[in-house]
Tab-separated table of C-alpha atoms in Angstrom:
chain	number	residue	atom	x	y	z
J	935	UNK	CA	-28.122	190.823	-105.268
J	936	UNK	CA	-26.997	191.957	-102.206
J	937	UNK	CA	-29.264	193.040	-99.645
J	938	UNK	CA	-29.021	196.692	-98.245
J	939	UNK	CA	-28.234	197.625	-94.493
J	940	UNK	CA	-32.008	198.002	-93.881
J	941	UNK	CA	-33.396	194.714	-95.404
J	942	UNK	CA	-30.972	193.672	-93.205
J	943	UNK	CA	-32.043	195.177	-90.076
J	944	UNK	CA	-35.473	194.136	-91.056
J	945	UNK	CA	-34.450	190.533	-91.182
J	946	UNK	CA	-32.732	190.531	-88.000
J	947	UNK	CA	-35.665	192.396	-86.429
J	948	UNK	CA	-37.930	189.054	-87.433
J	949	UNK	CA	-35.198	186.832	-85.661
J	950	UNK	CA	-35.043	188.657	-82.900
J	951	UNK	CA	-38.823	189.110	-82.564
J	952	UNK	CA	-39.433	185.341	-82.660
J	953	UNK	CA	-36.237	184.457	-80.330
J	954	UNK	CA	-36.451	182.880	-76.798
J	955	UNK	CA	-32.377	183.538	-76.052
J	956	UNK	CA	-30.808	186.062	-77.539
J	957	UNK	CA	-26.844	186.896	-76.199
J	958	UNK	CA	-24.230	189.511	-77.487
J	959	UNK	CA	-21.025	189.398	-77.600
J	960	UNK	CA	-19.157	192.157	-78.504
J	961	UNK	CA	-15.650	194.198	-78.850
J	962	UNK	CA	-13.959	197.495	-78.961
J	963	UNK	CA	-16.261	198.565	-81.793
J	964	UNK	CA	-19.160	198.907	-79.547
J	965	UNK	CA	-17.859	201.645	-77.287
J	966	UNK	CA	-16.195	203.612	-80.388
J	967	UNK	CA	-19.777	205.925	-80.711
J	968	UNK	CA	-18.974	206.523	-77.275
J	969	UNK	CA	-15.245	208.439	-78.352
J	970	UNK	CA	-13.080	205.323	-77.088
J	971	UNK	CA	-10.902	204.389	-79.637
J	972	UNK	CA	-10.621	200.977	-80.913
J	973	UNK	CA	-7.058	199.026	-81.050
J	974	UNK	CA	-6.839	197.996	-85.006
J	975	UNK	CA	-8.872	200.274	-87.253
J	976	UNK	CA	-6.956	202.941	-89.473
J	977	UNK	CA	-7.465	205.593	-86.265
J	978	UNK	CA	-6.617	202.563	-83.500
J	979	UNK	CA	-4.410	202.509	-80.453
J	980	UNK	CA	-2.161	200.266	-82.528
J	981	UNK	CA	-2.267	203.020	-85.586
J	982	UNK	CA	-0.544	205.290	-83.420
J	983	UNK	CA	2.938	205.993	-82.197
J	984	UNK	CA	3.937	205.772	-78.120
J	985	UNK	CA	7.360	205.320	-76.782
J	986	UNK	CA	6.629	201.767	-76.984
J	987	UNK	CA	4.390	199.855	-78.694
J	988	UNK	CA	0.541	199.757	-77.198
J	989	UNK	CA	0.800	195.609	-77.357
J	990	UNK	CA	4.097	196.131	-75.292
J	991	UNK	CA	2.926	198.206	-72.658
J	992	UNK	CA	-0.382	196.439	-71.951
J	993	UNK	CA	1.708	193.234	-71.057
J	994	UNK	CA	1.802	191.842	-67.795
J	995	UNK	CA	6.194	192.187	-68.136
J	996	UNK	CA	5.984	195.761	-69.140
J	997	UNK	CA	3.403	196.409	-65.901
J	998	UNK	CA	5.995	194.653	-63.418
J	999	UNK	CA	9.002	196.368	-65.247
J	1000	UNK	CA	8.103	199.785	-65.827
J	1001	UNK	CA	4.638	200.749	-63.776
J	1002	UNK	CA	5.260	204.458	-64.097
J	1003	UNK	CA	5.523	203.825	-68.167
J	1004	UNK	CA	2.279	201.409	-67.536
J	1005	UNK	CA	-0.014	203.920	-65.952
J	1006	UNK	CA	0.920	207.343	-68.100
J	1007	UNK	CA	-0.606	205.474	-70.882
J	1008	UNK	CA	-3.110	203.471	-68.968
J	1009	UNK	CA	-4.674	206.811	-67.579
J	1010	UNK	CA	-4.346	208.883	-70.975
J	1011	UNK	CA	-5.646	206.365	-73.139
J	1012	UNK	CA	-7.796	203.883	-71.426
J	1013	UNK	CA	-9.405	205.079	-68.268
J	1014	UNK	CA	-12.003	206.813	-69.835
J	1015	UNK	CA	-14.572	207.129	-67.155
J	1016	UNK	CA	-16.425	210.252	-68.386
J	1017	UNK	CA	-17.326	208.020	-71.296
J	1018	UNK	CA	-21.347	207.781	-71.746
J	1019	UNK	CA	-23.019	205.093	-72.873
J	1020	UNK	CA	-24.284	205.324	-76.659
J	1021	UNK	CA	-27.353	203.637	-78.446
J	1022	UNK	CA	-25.654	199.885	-78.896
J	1023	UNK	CA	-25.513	199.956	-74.833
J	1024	UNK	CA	-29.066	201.610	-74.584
J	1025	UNK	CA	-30.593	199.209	-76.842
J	1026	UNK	CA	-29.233	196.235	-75.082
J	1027	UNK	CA	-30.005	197.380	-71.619
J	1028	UNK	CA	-33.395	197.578	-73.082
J	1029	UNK	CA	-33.755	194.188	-74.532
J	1030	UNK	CA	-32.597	192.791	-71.458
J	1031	UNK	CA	-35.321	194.528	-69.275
J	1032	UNK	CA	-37.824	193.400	-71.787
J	1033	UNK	CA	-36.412	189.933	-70.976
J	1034	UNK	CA	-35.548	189.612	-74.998
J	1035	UNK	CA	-31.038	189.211	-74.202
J	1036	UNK	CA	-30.419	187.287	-71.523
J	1037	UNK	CA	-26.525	188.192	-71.671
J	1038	UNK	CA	-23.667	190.355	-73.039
J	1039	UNK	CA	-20.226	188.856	-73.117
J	1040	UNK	CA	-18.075	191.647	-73.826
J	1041	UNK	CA	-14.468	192.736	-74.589
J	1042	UNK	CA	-14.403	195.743	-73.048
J	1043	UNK	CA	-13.013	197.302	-69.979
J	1044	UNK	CA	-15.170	200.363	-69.597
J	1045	UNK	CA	-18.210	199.372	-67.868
J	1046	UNK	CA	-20.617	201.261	-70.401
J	1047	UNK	CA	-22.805	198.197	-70.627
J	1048	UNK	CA	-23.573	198.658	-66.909
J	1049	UNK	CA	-23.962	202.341	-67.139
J	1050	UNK	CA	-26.674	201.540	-69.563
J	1051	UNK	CA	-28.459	199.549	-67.062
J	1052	UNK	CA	-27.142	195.931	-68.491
J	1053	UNK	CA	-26.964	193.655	-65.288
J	1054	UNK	CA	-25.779	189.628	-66.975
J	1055	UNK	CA	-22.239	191.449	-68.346
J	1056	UNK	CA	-19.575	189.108	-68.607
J	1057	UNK	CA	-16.416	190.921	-69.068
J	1058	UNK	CA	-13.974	188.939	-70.406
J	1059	UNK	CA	-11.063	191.205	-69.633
J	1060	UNK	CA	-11.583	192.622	-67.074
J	1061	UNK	CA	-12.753	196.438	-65.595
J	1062	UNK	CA	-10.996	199.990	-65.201
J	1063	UNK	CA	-13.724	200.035	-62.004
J	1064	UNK	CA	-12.007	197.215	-59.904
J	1065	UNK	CA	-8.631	197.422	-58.405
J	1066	UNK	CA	-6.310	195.806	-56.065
J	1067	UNK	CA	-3.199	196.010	-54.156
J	1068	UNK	CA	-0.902	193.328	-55.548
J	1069	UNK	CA	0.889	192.926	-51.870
J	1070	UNK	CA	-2.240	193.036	-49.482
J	1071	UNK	CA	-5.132	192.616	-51.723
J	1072	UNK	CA	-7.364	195.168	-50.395
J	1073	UNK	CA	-9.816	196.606	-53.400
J	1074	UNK	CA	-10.027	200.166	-54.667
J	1075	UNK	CA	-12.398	201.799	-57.139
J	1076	UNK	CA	-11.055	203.335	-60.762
J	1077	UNK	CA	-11.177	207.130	-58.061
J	1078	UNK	CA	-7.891	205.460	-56.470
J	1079	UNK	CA	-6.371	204.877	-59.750
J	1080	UNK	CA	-7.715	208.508	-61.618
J	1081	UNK	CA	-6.598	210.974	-58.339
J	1082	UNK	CA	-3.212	209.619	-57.771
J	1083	UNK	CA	-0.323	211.172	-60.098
J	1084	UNK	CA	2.488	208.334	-61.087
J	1085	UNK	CA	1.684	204.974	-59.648
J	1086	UNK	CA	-1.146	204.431	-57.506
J	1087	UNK	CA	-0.262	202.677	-54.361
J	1088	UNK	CA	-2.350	201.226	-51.235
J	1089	UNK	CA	-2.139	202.484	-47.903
J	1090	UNK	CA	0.067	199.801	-46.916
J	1091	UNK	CA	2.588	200.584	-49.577
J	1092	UNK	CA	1.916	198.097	-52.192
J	1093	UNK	CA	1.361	198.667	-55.818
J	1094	UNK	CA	-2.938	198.868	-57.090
J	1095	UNK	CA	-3.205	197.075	-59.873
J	1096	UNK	CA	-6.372	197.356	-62.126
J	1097	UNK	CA	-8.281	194.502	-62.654
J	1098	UNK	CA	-7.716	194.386	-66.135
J	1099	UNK	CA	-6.577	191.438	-68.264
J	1100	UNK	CA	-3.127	192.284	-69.774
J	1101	UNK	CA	-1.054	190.325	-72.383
J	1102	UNK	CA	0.194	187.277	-71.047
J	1103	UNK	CA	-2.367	186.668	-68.129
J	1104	UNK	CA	-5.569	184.187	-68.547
J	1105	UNK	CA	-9.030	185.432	-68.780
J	1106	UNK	CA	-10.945	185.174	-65.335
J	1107	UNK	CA	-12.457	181.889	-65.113
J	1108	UNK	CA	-15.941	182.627	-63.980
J	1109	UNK	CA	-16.166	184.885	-66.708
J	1110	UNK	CA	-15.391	182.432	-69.304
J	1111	UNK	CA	-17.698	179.622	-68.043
J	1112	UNK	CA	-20.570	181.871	-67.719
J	1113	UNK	CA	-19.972	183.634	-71.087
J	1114	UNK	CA	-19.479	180.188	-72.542
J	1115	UNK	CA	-22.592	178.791	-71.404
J	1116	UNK	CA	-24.863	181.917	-72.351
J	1117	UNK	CA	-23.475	181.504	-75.897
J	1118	UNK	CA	-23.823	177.689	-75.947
J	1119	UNK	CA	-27.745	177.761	-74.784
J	1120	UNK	CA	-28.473	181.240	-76.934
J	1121	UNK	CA	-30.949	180.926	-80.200
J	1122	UNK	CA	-29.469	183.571	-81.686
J	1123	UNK	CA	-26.034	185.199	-81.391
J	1124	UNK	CA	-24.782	188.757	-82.289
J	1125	UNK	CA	-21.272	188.941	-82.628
J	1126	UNK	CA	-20.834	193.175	-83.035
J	1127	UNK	CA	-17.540	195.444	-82.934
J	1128	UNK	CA	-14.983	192.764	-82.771
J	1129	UNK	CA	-12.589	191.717	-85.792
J	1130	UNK	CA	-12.305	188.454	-83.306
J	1131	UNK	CA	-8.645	188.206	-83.483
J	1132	UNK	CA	-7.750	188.556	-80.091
J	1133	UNK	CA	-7.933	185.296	-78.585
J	1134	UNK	CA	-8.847	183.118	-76.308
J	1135	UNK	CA	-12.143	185.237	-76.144
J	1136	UNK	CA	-12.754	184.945	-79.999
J	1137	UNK	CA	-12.603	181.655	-79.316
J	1138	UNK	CA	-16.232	181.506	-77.255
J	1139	UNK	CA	-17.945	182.168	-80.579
J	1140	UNK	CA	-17.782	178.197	-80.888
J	1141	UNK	CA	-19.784	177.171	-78.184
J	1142	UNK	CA	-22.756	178.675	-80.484
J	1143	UNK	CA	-25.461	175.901	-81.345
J	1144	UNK	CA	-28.408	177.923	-81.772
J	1145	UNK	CA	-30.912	179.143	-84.438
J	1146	UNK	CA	-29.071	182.305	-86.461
J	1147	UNK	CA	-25.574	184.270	-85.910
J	1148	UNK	CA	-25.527	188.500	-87.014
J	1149	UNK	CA	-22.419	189.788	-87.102
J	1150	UNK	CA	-22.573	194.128	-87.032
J	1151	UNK	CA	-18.803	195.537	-87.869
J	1152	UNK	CA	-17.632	197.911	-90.510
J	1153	UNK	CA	-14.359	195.205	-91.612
J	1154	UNK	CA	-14.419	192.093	-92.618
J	1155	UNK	CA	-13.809	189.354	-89.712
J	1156	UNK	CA	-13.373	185.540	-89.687
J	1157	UNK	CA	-16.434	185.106	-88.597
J	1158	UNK	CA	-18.419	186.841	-91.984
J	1159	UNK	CA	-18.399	182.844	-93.670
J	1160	UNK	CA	-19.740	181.388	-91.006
J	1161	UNK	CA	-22.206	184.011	-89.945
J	1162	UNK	CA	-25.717	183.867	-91.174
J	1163	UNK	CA	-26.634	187.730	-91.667
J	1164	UNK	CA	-23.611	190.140	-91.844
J	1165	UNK	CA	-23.984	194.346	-91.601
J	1166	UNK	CA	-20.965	196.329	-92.582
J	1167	UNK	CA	-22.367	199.265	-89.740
J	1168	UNK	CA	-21.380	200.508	-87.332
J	1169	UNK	CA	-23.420	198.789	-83.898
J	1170	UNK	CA	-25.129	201.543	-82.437
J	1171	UNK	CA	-26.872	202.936	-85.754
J	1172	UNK	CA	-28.148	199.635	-86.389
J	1173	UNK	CA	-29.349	198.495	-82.989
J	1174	UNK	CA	-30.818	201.361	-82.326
J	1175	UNK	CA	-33.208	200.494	-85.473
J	1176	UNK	CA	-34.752	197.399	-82.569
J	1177	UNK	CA	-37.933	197.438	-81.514
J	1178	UNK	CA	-38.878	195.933	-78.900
């Protein structure tokens, strides 16, 4: 018989209770509690309807060919910095202070982990928070990109990118290896708010080795086989049932 949401909880309460390393890695479906859409679920980015498809214009092509195109639907629908973090990021921040998670490798771009209080963050694609002028370099914060109508450019004339990871560019390196390696020496890994199609980063969930795996998402994923406790919830309602 299948076991409820809370007998769940309950058992991943034990795990996490007697683990040394605990790491989460987690997607889109994290920050959705916080009103940020996700890209694939039934109200998703990629549900809706744009001029152009959302894959299309979050390509590294469609940045270079059509910036003004790029950053009307960057600033509408992804720079959402009045965005607050919700229980999932609370919890975690708190189960790193209590030295219980010694890293989150996330997905996301919006920096609600760290507005939480979460300081090991690997983010895997990137920040709205970090910019940079593609012809000098010189960095800006997400106020550069938020104040400026059109496209945002430096003070020497160049373009500001954000330091986001776009279709068709590579993850950042050091954020790979270090995500990598928290997963590969973690006892027990919680996959949450990812359908872990988007790859290379669904790849990382590999390099696990350790004791247990929870996965927290309200669709099925690849991942629900191989996992070794699976909640169809959404992340912050069960997290927030941690102690510790």
């Amino acid at each position: 018989m299948e076991k409820s949401v809370s007998e769940k909880v309950k058992i991943l309460q034990d795990w996490i209770n007697n683990a040394k390393n605990v790491v989460f890695f987690g997607g889109a479906g994290v920050s959705t509690e916080s009103g940020i859409p996700d890209f694939r679920s039934e109200n998703g980015l990629y549900r809706q309807k744009f001029s152009y498809p959302p894959e299309v214009m979050l390509s590294r092509t469609f940045f270079d060919a059509h910036p003004k195109e790029f950053y009307e639907f960057y600033k509408e629908r992804m720079l959402a910095v009045d965005a607050m973090p919700n229980a999932a990021h609370e919890k975690l921040a708190q189960m790193e202070k209590k030295g219980k998670l010694s890293a989150v490798v996330t997905q996301n771009i919006d920096g609600l982990h760290q507005k939480a209080g979460s300081k090991a963050v690997y983010e895997l694609h990137g920040s709205i928070y970090r910019n940079f002028c593609m012809r000098c370099g010189k960095a800006y914060g997400v106020e550069k990109i938020s104040s400026q109508s059109g496209v945002p450019h430096c003070d020497c004339g160049g373009i500001i990118k954000p330091s986001v990871v776009l279709y068709e560019e590579p993850l950042p390196e050091d954020a790979w290896n270090k995500a990598a390696q928290a997963i590969e020496n973690a006892d027990i890994l919680i996959i949450a708010g990812t359908s872990l199609t988007v790859y290379p980063a669904a790849y990382l969930v590999q390099y696990f080795k350790g004791d247990f795996c929870a996965l927290i998402n309200l669709a099925e994923t690849s991942a629900d086989p191989k996992s070794d406790l699976f909640l169809r919830a959404k992340v912050g309602e069960v997290l927030s049932q941690i102690e510790v």
